[in-house]
Structure formats: structure tokens, C-alpha cells
PDB file of C-alpha atoms in Angstrom:
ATOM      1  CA  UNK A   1       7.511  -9.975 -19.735  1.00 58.00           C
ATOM      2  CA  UNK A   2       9.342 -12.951 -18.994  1.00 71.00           C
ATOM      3  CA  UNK A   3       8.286 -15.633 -16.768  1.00 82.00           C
ATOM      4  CA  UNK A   4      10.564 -15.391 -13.981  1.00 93.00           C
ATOM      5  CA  UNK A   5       9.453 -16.450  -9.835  1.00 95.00           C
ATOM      6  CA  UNK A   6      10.896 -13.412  -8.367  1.00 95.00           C
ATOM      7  CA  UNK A   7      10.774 -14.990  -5.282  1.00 95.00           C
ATOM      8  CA  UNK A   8      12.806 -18.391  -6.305  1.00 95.00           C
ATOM      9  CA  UNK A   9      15.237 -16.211  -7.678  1.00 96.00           C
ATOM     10  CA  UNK A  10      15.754 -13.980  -4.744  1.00 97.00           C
ATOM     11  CA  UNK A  11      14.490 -15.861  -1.867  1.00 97.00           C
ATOM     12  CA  UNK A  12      15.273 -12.820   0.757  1.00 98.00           C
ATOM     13  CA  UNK A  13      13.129 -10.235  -0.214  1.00 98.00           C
ATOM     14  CA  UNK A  14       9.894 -12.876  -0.377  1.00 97.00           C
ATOM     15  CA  UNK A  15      11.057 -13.601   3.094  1.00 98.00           C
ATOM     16  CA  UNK A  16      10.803  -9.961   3.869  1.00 98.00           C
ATOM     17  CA  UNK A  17       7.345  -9.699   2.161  1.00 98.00           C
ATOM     18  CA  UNK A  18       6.386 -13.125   4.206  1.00 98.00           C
ATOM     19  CA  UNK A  19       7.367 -11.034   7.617  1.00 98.00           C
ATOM     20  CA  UNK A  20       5.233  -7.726   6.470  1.00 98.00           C
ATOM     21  CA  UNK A  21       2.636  -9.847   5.792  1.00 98.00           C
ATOM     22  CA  UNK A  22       2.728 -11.219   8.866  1.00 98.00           C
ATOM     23  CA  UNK A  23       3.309  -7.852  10.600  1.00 98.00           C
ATOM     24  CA  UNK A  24       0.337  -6.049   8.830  1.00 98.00           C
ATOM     25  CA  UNK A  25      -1.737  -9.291  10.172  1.00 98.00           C
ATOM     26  CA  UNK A  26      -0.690  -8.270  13.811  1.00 98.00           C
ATOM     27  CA  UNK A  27      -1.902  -4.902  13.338  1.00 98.00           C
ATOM     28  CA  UNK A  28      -5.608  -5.981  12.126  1.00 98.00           C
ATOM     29  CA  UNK A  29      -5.766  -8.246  14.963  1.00 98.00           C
ATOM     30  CA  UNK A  30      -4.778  -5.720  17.518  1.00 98.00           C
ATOM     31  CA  UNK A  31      -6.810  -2.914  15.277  1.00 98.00           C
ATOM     32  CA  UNK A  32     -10.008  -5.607  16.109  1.00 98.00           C
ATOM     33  CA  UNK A  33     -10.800  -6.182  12.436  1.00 98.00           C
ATOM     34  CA  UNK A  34     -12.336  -9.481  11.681  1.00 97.00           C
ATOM     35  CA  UNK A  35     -11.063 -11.829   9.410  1.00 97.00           C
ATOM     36  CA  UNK A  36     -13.759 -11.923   6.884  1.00 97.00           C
ATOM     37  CA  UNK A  37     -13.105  -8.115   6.919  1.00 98.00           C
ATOM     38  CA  UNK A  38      -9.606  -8.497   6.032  1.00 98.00           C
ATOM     39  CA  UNK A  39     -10.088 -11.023   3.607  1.00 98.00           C
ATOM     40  CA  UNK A  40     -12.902  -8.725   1.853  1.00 98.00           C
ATOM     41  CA  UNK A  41      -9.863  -6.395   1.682  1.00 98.00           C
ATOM     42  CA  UNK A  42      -7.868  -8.921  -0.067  1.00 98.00           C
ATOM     43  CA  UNK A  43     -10.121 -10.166  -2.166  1.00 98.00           C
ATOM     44  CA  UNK A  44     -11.146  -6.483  -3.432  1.00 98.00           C
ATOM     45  CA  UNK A  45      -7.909  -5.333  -4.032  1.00 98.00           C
ATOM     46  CA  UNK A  46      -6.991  -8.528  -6.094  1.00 98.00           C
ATOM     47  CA  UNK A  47      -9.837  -7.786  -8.060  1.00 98.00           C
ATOM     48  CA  UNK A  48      -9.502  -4.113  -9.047  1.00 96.00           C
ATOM     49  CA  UNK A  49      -5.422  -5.327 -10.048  1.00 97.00           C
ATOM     50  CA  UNK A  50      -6.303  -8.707 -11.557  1.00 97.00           C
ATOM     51  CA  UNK A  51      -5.064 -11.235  -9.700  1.00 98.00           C
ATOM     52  CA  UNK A  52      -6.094 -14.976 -10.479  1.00 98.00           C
ATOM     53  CA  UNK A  53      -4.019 -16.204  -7.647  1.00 98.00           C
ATOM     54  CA  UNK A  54      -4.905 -14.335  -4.693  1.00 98.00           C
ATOM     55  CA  UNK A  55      -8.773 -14.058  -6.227  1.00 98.00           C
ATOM     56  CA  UNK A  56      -8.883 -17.786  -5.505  1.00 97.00           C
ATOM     57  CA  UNK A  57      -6.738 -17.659  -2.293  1.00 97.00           C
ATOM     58  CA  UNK A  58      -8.553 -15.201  -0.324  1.00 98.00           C
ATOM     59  CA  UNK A  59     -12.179 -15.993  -1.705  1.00 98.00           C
ATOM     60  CA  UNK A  60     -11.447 -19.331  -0.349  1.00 98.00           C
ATOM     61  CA  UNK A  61     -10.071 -18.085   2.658  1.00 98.00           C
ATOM     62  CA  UNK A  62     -12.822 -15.784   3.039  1.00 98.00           C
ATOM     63  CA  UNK A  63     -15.285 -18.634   2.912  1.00 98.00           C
ATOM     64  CA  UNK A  64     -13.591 -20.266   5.338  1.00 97.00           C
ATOM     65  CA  UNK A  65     -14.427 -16.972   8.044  1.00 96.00           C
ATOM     66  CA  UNK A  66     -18.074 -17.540   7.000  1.00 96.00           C
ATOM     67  CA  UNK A  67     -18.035 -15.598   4.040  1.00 97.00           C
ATOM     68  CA  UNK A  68     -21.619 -16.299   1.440  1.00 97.00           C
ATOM     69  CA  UNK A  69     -21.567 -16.950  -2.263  1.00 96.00           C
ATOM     70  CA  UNK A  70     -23.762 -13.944  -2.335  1.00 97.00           C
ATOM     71  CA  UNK A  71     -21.761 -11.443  -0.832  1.00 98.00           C
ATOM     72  CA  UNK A  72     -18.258 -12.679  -3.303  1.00 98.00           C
ATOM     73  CA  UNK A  73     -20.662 -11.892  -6.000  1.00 97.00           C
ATOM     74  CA  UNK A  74     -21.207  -8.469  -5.217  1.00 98.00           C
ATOM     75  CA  UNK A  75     -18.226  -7.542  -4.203  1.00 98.00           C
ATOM     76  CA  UNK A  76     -17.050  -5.670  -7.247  1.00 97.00           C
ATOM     77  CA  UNK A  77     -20.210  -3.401  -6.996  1.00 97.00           C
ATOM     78  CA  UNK A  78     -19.994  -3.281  -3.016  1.00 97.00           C
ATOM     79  CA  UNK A  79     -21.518   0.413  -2.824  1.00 95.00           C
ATOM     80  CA  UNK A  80     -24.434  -1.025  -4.870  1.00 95.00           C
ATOM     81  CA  UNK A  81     -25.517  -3.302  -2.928  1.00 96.00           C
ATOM     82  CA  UNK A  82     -26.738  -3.704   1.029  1.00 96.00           C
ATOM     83  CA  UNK A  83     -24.953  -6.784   2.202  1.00 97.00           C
ATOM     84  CA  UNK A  84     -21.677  -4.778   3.503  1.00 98.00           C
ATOM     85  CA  UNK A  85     -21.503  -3.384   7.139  1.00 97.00           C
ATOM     86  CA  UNK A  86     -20.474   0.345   7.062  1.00 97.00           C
ATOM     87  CA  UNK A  87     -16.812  -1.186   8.793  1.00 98.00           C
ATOM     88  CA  UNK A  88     -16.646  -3.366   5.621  1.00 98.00           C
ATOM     89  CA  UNK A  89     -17.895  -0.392   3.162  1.00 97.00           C
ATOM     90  CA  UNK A  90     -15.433   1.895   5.234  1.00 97.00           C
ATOM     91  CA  UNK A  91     -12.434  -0.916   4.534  1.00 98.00           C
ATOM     92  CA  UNK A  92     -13.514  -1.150   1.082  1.00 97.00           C
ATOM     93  CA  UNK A  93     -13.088   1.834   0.299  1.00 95.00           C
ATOM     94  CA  UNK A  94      -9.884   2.500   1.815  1.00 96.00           C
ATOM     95  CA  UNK A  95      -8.760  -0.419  -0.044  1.00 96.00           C
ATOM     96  CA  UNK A  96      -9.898   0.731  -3.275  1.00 95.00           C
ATOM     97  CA  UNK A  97      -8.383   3.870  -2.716  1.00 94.00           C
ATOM     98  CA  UNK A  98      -4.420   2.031  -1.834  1.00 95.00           C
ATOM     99  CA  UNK A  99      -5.008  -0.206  -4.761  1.00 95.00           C
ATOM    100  CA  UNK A 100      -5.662   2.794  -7.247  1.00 93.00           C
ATOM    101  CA  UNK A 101      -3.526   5.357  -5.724  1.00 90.00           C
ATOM    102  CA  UNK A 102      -2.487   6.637  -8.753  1.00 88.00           C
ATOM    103  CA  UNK A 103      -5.838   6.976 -10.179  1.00 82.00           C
ATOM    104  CA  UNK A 104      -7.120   9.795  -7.528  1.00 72.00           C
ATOM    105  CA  UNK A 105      -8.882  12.147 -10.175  1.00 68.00           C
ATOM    106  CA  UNK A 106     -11.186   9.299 -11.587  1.00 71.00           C
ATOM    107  CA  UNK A 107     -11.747   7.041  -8.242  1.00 71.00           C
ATOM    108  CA  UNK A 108     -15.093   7.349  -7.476  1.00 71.00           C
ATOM    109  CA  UNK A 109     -16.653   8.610  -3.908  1.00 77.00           C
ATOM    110  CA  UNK A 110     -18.374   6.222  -2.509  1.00 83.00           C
ATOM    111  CA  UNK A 111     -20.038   8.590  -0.063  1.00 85.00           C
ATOM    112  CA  UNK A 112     -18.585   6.196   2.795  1.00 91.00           C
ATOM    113  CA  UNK A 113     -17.539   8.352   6.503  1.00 91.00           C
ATOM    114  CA  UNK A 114     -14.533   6.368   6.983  1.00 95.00           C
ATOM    115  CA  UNK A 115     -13.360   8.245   9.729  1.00 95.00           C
ATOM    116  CA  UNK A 116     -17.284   8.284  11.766  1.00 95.00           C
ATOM    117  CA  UNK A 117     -16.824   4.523  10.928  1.00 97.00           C
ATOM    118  CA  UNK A 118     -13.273   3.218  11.676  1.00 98.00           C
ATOM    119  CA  UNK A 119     -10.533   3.961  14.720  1.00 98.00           C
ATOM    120  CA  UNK A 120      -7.558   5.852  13.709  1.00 98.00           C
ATOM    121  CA  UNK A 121      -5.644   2.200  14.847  1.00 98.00           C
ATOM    122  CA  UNK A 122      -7.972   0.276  12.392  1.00 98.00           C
ATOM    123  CA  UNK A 123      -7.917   3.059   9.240  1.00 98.00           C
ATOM    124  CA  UNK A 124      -4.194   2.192   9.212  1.00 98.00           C
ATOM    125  CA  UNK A 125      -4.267  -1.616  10.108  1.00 98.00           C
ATOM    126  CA  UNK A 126      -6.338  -1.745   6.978  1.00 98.00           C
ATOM    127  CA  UNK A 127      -4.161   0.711   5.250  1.00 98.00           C
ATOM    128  CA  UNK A 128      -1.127  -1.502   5.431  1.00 98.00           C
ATOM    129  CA  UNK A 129      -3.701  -4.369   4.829  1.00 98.00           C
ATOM    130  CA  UNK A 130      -4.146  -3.337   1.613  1.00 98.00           C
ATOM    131  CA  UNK A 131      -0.493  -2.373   0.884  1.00 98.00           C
ATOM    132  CA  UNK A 132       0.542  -5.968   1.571  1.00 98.00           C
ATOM    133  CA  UNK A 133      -2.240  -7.263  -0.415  1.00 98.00           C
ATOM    134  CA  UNK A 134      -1.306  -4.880  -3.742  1.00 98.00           C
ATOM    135  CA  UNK A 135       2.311  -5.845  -3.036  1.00 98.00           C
ATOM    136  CA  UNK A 136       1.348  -9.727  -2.923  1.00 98.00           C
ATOM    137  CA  UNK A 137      -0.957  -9.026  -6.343  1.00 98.00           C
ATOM    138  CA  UNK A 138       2.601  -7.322  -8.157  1.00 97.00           C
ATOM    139  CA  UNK A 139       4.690 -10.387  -6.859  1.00 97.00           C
ATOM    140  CA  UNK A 140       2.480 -12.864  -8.095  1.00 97.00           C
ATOM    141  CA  UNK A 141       1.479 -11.564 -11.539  1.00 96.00           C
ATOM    142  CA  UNK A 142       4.337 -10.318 -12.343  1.00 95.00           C
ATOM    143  CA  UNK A 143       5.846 -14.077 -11.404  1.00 95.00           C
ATOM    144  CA  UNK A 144       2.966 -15.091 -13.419  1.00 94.00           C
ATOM    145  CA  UNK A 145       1.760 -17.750 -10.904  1.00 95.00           C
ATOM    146  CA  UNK A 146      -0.482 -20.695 -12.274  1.00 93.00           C
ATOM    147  CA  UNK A 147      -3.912 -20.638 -11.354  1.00 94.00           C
ATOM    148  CA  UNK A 148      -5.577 -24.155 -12.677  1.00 92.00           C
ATOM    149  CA  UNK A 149      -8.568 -25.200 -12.253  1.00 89.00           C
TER     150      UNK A 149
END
């Protein structure tokens, strides 16, 4: 693949993305989700699809909420560990399950009660959470945005 900035080329649709972005922000602060929550979201997703660029971006924004070295370690293994609330384990999964949508047969349960844990309004604030965050993963990748040390 070439290394084209889809978004220098055509600067409307990364406007668009910039507004649902913004809009699926709205919706976790009316849903009442806090922000290391929705940066754990972020950060998971970016993981599972391999994204350098928003890895660093939303680790360091996550830090920023109060987020601990320990918990970014763990992240990956999440359901192994104890550090997550069941909100965050409920969000985790959820985002786990957006980013590998295709991938329904071999996603693993992670024996998490999403709906005992989450509102209806903050299952889909995270929902579209996570489809922002996937879509932000494709644009940048695919862009192939530096990440430098």
C-alpha cells in the first residue's frame, strides 16, 4: 500500500470523522462514562488492530485521567487480571467485540454481564466509542502515520 494521508488528500471526510468523533464524545459524557474509561476503550481497541499512533495518543491521554503504569500493562490480558472495575471489564469487552466484529466464532467470552453492568444509554455510548476509535485506527494506518520516538 502506498503512503498516501487520506485525510490531506480529501480534507472533508476527516472533517466528518473530526465531527463523529466529537459526537460519540457527547454521548459518553451524557452516557456518564469517565474518561479514563473511554480512553481504556481507545487504547484497547488500538491494540487488538495495531495502531502505533493512537497506542501512544490515548495511553498518554489516559495517563493524563489518572490512569497507572500498571493497569496499561495489563490491559491486553484485562480478564486476567483484577485491576478493572466490572464498568471497565463490561466496556472492554464491548470494545473487543466492535473491534473484531468479524471474528465472532473465535472471540473469546469473557464471562462479563454487560447488560447487569452498563445502562442501555452507556452500552451504546461505548458502542459508537469504539466505532470511532476502529475508524480512527483504519485512517491512521492505512495513512501510515509516523510514530517516532
Amino acid at each position: 500500500m502506498s503512503h498516501v494521508n487520506i485525510g490531506k488528500i480529501y480534507a472533508a471526510p476527516y472533517q466528518a470523522m473530526l465531527d463523529f468523533a466529537g459526537r460519540a464524545a457527547e454521548a459518553g459524557t451524557d452516557a456518564g462514562l469517565s474518561p479514563l474509561l473511554v480512553e481504556l476503550v481507545k487504547v484497547r481497541a488500538s491494540q487488538l488492530n495495531g495502531c502505533a499512533f493512537c497506542l501512544r495518543m490515548h495511553s498518554a491521554d489516559a495517563v493524563k485521567a489518572g490512569e497507572t503504569a500498571d493497569r496499561l500493562a495489563v490491559l491486553a490480558g484485562w480478564w486476567e487480571s483484577q485491576y478493572f472495575s466490572p464498568e471497565e471489564q463490561a466496556a472492554l469487552q464491548i470494545a473487543e467485540r466492535v473491534t473484531m466484529i468479524g471474528d465472532h466464532g473465535r472471540l473469546a467470552d469473557r464471562g462479563v454481564d454487560i447488560d447487569g453492568v452498563l445502562t442501555e444509554k452507556q452500552i451504546a455510548a461505548v458502542t459508537w466509542l469504539a466505532v470511532v476509535i476502529n475508524s480512527w485506527n483504519r485512517i491512521a494506518i492505512s495513512s501510515h502515520y509516523p510514530v517516532h520516538p
